[in-house]
XYZ file of C-alpha atoms in Angstrom:
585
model
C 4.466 45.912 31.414
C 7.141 43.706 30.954
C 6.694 41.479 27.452
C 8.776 38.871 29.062
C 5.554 37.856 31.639
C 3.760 36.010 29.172
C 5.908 33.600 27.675
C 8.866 31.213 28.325
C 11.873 32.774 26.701
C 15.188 31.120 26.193
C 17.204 30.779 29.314
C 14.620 32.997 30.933
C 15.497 35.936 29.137
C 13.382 38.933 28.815
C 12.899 42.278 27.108
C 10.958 45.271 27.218
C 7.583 45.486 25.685
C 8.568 49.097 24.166
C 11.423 47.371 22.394
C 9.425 44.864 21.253
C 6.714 47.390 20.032
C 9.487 49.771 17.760
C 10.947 46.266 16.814
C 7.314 44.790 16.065
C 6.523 48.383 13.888
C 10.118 48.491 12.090
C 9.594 44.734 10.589
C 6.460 45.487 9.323
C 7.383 48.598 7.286
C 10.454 46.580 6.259
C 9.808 46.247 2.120
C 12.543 43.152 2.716
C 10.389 41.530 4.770
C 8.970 39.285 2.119
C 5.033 38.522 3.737
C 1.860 38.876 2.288
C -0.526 41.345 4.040
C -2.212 38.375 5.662
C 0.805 37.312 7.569
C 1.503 40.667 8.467
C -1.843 41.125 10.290
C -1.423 37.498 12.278
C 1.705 39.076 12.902
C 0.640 41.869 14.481
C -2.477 39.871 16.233
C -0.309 37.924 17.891
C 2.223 40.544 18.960
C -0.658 42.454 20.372
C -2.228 39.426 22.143
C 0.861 38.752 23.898
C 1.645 42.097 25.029
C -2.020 41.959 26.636
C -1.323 39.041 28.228
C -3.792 37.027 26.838
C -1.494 34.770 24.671
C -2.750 31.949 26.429
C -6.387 32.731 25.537
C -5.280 32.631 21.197
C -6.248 29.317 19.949
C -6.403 28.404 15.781
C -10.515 29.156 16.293
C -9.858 33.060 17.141
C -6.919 33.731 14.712
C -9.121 32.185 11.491
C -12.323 34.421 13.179
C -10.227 37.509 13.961
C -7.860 37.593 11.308
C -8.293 35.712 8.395
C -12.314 36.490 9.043
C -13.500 33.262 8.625
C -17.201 32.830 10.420
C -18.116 31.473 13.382
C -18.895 28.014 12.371
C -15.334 27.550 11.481
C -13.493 24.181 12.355
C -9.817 24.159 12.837
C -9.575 20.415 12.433
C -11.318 20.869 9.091
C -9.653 23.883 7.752
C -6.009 23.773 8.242
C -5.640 27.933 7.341
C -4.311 28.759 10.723
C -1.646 25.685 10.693
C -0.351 26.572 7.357
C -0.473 30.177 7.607
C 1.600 30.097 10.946
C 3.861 27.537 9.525
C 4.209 30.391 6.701
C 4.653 33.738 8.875
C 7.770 31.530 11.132
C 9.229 30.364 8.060
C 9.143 34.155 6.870
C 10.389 35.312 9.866
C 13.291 32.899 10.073
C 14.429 33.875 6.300
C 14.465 37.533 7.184
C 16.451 37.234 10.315
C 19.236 34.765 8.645
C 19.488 37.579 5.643
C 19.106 41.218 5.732
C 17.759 41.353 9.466
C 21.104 39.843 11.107
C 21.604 43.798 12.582
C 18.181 43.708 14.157
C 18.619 44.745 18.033
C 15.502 42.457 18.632
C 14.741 39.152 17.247
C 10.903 37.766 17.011
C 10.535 34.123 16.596
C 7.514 31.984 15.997
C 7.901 28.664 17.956
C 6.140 25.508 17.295
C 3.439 24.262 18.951
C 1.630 27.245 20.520
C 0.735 30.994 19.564
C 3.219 33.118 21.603
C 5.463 34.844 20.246
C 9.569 35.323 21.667
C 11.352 37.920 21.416
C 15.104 37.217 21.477
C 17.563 40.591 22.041
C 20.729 40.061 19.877
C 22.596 43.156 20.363
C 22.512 44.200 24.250
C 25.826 43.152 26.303
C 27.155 44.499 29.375
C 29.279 47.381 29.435
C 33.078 46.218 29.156
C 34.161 47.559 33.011
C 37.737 49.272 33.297
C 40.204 47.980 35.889
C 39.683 49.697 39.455
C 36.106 50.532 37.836
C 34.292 48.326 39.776
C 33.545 48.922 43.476
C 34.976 45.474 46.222
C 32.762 42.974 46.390
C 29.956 43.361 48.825
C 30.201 47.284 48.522
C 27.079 49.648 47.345
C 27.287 53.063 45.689
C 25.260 55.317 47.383
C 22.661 55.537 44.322
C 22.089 52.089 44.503
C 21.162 52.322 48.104
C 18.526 55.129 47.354
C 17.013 53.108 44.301
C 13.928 51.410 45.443
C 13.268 47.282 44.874
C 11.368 48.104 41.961
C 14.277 49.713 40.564
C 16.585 47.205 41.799
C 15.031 44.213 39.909
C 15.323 45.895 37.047
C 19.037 46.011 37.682
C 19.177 42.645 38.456
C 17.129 41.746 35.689
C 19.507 43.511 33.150
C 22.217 41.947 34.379
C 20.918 38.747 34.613
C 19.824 39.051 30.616
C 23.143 41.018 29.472
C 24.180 37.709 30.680
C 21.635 34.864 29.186
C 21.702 37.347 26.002
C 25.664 36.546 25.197
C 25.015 32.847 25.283
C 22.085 33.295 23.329
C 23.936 35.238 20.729
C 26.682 32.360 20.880
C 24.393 30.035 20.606
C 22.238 31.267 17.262
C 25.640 32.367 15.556
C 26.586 28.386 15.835
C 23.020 27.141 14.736
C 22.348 29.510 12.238
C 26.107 29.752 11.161
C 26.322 26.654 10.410
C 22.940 26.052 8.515
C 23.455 29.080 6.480
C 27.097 29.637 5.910
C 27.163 33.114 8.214
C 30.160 31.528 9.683
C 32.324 32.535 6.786
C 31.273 30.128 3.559
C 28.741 29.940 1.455
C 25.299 27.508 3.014
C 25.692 23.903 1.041
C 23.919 23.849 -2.029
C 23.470 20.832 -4.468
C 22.672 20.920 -8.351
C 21.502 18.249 -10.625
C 23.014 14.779 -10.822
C 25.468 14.646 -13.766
C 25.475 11.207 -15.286
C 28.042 10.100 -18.504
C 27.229 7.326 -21.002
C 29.471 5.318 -21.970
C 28.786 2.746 -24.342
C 31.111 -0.309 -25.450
C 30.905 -3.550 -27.153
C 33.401 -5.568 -30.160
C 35.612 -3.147 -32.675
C 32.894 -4.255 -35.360
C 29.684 -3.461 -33.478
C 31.247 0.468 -33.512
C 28.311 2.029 -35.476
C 25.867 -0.184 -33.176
C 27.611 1.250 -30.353
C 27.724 4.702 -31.315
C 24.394 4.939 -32.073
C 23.313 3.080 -29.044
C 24.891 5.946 -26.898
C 23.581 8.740 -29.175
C 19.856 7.143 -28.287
C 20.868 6.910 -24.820
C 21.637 10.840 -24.270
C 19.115 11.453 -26.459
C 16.648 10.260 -24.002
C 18.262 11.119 -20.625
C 18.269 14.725 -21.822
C 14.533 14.815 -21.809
C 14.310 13.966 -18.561
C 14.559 17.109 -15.826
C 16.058 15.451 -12.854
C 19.355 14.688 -14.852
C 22.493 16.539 -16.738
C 24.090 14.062 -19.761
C 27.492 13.658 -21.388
C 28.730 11.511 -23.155
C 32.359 9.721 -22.165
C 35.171 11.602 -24.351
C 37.090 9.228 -26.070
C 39.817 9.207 -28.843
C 38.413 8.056 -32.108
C 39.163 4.182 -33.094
C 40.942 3.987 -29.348
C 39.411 1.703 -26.916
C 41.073 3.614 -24.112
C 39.518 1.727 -21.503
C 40.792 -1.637 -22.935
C 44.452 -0.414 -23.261
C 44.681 1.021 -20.040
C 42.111 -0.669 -17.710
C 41.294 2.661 -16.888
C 37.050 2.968 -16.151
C 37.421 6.437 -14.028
C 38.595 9.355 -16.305
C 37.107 12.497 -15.525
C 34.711 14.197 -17.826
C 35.971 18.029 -18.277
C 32.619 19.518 -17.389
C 32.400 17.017 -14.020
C 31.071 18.337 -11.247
C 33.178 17.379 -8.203
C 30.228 15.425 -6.405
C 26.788 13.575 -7.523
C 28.461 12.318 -10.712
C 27.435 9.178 -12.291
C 28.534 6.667 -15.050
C 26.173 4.846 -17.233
C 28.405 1.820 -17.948
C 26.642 0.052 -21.039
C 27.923 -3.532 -23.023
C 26.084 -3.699 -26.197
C 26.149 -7.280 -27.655
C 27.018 -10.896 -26.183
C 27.289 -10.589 -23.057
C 23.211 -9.502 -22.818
C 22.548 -11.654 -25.456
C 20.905 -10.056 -29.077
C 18.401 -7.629 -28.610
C 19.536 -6.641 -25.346
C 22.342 -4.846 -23.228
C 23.715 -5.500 -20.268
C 24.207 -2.067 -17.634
C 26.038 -0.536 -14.720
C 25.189 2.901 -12.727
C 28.867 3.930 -11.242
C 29.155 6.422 -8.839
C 32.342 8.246 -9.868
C 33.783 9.593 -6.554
C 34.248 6.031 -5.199
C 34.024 3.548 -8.658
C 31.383 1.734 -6.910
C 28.578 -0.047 -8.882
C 25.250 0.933 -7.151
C 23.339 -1.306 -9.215
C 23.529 -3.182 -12.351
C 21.249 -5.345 -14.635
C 20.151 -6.444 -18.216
C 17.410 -4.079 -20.481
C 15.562 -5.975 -23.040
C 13.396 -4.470 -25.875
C 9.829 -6.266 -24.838
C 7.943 -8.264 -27.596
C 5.660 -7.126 -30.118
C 8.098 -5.332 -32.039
C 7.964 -5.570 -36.189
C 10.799 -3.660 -36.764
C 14.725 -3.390 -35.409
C 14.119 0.115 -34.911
C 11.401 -0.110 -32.772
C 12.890 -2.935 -30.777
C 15.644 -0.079 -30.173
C 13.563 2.642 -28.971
C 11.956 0.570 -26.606
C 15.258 -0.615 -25.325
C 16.290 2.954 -24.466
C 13.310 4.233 -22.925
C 13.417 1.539 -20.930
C 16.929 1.977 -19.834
C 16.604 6.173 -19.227
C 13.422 5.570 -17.019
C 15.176 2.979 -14.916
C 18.538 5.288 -14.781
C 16.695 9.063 -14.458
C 13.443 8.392 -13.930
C 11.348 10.674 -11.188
C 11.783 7.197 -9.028
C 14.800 6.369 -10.911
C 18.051 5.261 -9.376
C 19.931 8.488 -10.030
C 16.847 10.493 -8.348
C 16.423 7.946 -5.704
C 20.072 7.985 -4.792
C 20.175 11.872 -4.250
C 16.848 12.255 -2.510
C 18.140 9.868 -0.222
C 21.105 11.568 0.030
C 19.501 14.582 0.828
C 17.773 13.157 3.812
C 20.971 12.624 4.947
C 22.963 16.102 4.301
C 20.688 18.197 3.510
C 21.455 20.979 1.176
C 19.645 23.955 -0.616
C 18.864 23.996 -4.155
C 18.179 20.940 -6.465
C 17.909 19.347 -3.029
C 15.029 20.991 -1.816
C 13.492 20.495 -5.351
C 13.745 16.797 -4.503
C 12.370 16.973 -0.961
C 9.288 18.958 -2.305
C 9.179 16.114 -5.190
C 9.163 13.626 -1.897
C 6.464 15.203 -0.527
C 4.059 15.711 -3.475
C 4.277 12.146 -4.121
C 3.126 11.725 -0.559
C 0.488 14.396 -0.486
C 1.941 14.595 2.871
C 1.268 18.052 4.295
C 3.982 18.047 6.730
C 6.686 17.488 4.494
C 5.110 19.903 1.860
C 5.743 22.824 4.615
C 8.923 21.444 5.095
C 10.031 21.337 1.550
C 8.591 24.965 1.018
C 11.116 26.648 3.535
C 13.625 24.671 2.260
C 12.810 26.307 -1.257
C 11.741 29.707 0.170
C 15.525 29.697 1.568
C 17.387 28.645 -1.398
C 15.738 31.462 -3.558
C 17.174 33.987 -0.591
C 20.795 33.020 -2.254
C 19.505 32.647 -5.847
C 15.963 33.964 -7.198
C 16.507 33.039 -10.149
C 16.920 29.302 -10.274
C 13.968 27.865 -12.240
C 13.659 24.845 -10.723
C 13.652 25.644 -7.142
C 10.474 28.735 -8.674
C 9.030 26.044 -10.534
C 8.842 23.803 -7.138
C 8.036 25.867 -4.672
C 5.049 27.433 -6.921
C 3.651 23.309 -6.943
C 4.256 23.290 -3.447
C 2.589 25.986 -2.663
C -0.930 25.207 -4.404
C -0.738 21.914 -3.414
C -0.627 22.783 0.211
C -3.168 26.041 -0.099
C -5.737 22.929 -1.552
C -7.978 26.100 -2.918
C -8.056 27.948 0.213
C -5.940 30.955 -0.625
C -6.364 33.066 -3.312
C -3.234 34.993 -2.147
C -1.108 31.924 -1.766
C -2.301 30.832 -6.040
C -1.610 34.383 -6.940
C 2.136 33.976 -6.030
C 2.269 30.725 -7.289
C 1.249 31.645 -10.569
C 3.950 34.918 -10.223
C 6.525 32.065 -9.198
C 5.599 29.724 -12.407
C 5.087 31.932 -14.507
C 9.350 33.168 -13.790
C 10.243 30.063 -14.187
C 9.127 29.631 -17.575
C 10.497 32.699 -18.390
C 13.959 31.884 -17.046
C 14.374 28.185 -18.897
C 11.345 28.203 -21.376
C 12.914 24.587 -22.507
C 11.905 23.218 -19.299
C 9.450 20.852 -18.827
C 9.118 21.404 -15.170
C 8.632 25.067 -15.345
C 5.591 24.391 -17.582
C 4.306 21.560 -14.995
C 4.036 23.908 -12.206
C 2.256 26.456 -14.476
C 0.071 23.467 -14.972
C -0.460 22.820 -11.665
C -0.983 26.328 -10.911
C -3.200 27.557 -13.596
C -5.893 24.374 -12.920
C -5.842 25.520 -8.924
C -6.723 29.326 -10.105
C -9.658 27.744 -12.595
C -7.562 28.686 -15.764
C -8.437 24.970 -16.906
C -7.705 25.891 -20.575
C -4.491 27.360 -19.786
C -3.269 24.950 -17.354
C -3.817 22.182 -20.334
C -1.608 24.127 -22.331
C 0.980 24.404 -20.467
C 0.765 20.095 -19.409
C 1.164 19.821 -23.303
C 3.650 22.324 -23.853
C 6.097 19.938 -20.674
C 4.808 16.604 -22.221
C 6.318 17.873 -25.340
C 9.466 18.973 -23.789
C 9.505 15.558 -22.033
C 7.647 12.821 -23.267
C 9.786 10.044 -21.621
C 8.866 11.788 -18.189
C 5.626 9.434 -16.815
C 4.983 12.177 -13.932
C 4.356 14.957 -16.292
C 2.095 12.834 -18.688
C 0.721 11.294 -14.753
C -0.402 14.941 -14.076
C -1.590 15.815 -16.828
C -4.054 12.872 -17.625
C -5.447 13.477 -13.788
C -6.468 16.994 -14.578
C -8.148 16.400 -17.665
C -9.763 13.430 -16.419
C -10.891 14.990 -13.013
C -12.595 17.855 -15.143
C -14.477 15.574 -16.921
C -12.061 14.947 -20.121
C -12.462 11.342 -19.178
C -11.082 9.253 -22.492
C -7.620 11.411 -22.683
C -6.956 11.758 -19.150
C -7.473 7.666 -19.316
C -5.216 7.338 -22.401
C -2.082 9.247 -20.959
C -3.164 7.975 -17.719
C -2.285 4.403 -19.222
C 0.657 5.825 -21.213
C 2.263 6.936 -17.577
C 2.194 3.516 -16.578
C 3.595 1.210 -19.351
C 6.551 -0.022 -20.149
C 7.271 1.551 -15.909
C 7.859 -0.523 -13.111
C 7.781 2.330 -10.852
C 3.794 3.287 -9.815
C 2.793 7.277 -10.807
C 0.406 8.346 -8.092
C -1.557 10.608 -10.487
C -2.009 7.749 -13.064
C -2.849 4.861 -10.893
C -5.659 7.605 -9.082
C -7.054 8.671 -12.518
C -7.412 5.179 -13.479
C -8.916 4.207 -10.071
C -11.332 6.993 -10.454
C -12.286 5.762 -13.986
C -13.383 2.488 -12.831
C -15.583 4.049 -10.040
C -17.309 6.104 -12.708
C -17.849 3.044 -14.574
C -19.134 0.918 -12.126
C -15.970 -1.470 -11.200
C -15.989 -0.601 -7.834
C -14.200 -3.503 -7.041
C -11.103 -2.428 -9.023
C -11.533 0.981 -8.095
C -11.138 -0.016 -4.087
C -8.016 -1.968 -5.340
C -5.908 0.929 -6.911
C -6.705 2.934 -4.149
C -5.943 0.615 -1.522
C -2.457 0.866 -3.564
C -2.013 4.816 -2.733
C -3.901 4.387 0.641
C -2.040 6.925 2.841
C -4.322 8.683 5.916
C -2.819 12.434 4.799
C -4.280 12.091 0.938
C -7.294 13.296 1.323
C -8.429 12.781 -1.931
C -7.219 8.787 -2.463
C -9.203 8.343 1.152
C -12.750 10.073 -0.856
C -12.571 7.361 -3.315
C -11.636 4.256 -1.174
C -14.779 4.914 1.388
C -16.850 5.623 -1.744
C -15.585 2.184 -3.323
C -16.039 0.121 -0.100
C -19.355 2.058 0.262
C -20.807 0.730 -2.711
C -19.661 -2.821 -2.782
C -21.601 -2.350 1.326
C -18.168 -3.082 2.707
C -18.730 -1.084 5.863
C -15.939 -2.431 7.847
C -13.956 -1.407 5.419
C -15.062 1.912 4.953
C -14.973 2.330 8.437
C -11.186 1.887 8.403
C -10.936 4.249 6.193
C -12.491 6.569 7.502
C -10.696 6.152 11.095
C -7.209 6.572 9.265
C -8.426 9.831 7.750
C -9.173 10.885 11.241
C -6.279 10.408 12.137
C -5.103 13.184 9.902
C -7.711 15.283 10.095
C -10.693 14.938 13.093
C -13.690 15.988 11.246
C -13.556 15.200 7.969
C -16.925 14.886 6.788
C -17.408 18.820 6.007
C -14.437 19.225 4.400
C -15.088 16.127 1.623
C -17.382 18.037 -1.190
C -14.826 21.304 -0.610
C -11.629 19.214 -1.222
C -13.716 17.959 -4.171
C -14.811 21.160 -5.663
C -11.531 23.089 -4.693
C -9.682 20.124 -7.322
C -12.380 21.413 -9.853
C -13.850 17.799 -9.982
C -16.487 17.714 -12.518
C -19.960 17.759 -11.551
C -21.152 14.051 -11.950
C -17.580 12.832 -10.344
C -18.529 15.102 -7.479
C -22.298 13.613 -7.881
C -21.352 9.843 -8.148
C -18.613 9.990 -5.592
C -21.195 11.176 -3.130
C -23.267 8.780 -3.598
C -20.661 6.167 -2.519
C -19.995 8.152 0.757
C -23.831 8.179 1.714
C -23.963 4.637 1.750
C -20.751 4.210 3.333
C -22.573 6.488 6.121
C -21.649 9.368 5.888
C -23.989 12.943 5.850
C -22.695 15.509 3.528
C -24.992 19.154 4.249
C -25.285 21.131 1.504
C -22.825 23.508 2.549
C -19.909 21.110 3.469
């Protein structure tokens, strides 16, 4: 049988189903070949399948059933296992391929939208032919006039591949080449954001000024989206004023995503404030500018000054600051391994978008092929992966964990590292733990809203209620950018207290159709105040993301390790919003 038969290869190439078979067996016993046993099974279901010819008969419904053994009652449009796991075994596939497999004679790719599998030869080519080899044109050797039609379109076929398979070959050198730097340089990769404070203000505000700036690195270095310097200068010399020079280069500047922190301490903001500048340093252009102000209520002049500077680091390095902002958007643009897939996965959380998440985790799966040992990218991709998994894979937490628990290993003064452990030991049911670890990154970096976001949903969700509220609030004060985490614990405190009102009113703030949980609690809210059309809405939006919902509600609840009476009192909302929860949904 001919493995080509069953599915559309490119440029209607095809290969032959023993090659695929020693091709199929030699990945699998690959130790490089970084896939968990699962994906090597749905591997080998699917090869199998096609090679049968019944490729066209493997829907999600018989992979969970005959692979993953889920049981017969199972609901792709519930359970997204198949979706994910696929998305998992082609993004494993592709890494392999673009690192140690490059010498593979045979090439099996996972495309999107459908089951089948392609198989893509990269090392047959035509025989070079010598001159006066070749027989005229229109001539036959006298084996090829014995060899039947059978054999003949197999000749044909060959040559019509040895063909198709050269361009092919071109064709993935340029793509892949170019994405991953097999062309002869290294793939792109980006690092953190570099930004330099420089403070000024009148020759006799100098120990105002110089303590000012001290503050101001003191709190940009707690945050972990940012590296901080501090502008060299020559003592008592002004050198900016003599010169009119504003762009010297700091000797530890990276040659791209470098930023000045341009602040004017005294008149010109008027007292008790300072007047600011964020500078990109490859061009000199101000990206934005504005006045901080200590806010009222302060007793003291050093409390005034705290405030101030908080104030001023969120705005500048924040997780929605304008430093952050500017790269992620600038990695939307050119994207980049690294610190820039850290960012897209950051982009995605904040979305609970599922798409992106999958998106984000190849892009992190691929940077740790040219460096396992960066933190941040082990510390992101373990969030991503639990967040996606959403307690259906105990395999998929396992790694996680593995993955977090490296990171903190490799920078144990890193306040993300400890997040993800967070994040990862709540999804195994390590509550304690996970706790821990949120306390042990709020400590490292208690400027940094998301962390203290994060950690106030978990221990409100299982049922710490007053401290998840309390750093809940804490996330959100003195910020004008809105923490998803905080604004959902505090939305879910004022269902459990009755104020359903104010509870539909936060979450009509993170409404998005792919957060499943934000979507529970709004057709709860609307359910209790009897506001059906609303609810209704709701509910059509989160059908739009996923068709049946209604079975998967109490096991998105209970996979988040929601406390009992949440799960109990949440319920009750959906019932009279209309909607039947079994027992076993």
């Amino acid at each position: 049988m001919d493995a080509g038969e069953d599915s559309e290869h490119v440029a209607q190439c095809r290969v032959a189903e023993s090659d695929v078979r020693v091709e199929t067996e030699r990945l699998l016993d690959d130790a490089r070949f970084h896939a968990t046993e699962r994906h090597r099974k749905l591997l080998k279901y699917l090869v199998d399948e096609f090679l049968a010819g019944r490729s066209a008969t493997v829907k999600a419904y018989s992979i969970a059933v005959d692979v993953f053994g889920r049981p017969s009652s199972f609901d792709p449009n519930v359970d997204p296992i198949v979706r994910v796991e696929v998305s998992r075994l082609r993004a494993a596939l592709a890494r392999y391929y673009e690192t140690v497999g490059q010498q593979a004679p045979l090439r099996i790719e996972l495309p999107r939208g459908n089951y089948r599998p392609q198989f893509i030869a990269l090392s047959e080519a035509p025989e070079p032919s010598q001159p006066g080899d070749a027989p005229p044109f229109g001539s036959e050797t006298r084996d090829e006039a014995q060899q039947t039609p059978a054999q003949q379109s197999r000749i044909v076929r060959r040559g019509l591949f040895a063909a198709c398979a050269g361009l092919t070959v071109a064709a993935l050198a340029a793509v892949y080449g170019m994405a991953t730097g097999h062309l002869g340089w290294p793939p792109a990769r980006s690092v953190k954001p570099t930004i330099i404070v420089d403070v000024r203000g009148e020759p006799a505000a100098a120990p105002a000024v110089y303590r000012l700036e001290e503050s101001l690195v003191h709190a940009l270095s707690q945050f972990s989206t940012v590296r901080t310097f501090t502008q060299p200068r020559q003592a008592d010399v002004d050198t900016a004023a003599i010169t009119g020079d504003i762009s010297t280069v700091h000797p530890l500047l990276p040659k791209s995503n470098a930023y000045r922190l341009s602040v004017t301490h005294g008149d010109a903001a008027g007292p008790g404030g300072v007047s600011w500048q964020v500078i990109d340093m490859r061009t000199n252009e101000t990206l934005r500018s504005g006045v901080a102000e200590a806010g009222n209520g302060h007793s003291d002049a050093a409390g005034a000054h705290q405030d101030l500077v908080v104030k001023l680091a969120r705005t500048v390095a924040g997780d929605q600051g304008i430093v952050t902002s500017l790269e992620a958007a600038r990695q939307l643009t050119n994207p980049s391994l690294g610190y820039g897939c850290v960012l897209l996965a950051d982009i995605a959380l904040a979305r609970a978008d599922s798409e992106s998440m999958l998106a984000a985790q190849s892009c992190l799966e691929r940077s740790l092929t040219y460096q396992e040992n960066d933190a941040e990218v082990l510390a992101s991709l373990a969030t991503v992966l639990v967040a996606g998994a959403m307690g259906n894979s105990s395999v998929v937490t396992e790694r996680a964990l593995k993955l977090a628990d490296r990171a903190t290993a490799l920078a144990p003064q890193s306040s993300q590292s400890y997040a993800a452990q967070m994040m990862v030991r709540f999804a195994a049911g390590e509550t304690e733990a996970a706790f821990l670890s949120g306390r042990r990154a709020a400590s490292l970096s208690p400027l940094d809203d998301s962390v203290l976001a994060r950690l106030g949903y978990l221990l409100f969700v299982s049922g710490q209620w007053q401290e998840g509220v309390k750093l809940a609030r804490s996330a959100g004060q003195n910020n004008e950018y809105v923490q998803r985490a905080a604004v959902l614990t505090l939305a879910l405190e004022d269902y459990r207290n009755g104020n359903y009102g104010e509870a539909l009113r936060r979450a009509r703030q993170l409404a998005s159709p792919s957060d499943i949980t934000v979507s529970i609690l709004r057709i709860a809210a609307a359910g209790q105040l009897g506001l059906q059309e609303e609810a209704t809405n709701a509910m059509e939006e989160l059908r739009s993301h996923v068709e049946r919902f209604e079975p998967v509600l109490r096991r998105q609840m209970w996979a988040q390790h929601f406390s009992p009476e949440l799960v109990r009192r949440i319920e009750a909302g959906l019932r009279k919003a209309g909607i039947r929860l079994s027992s076993g949904s």
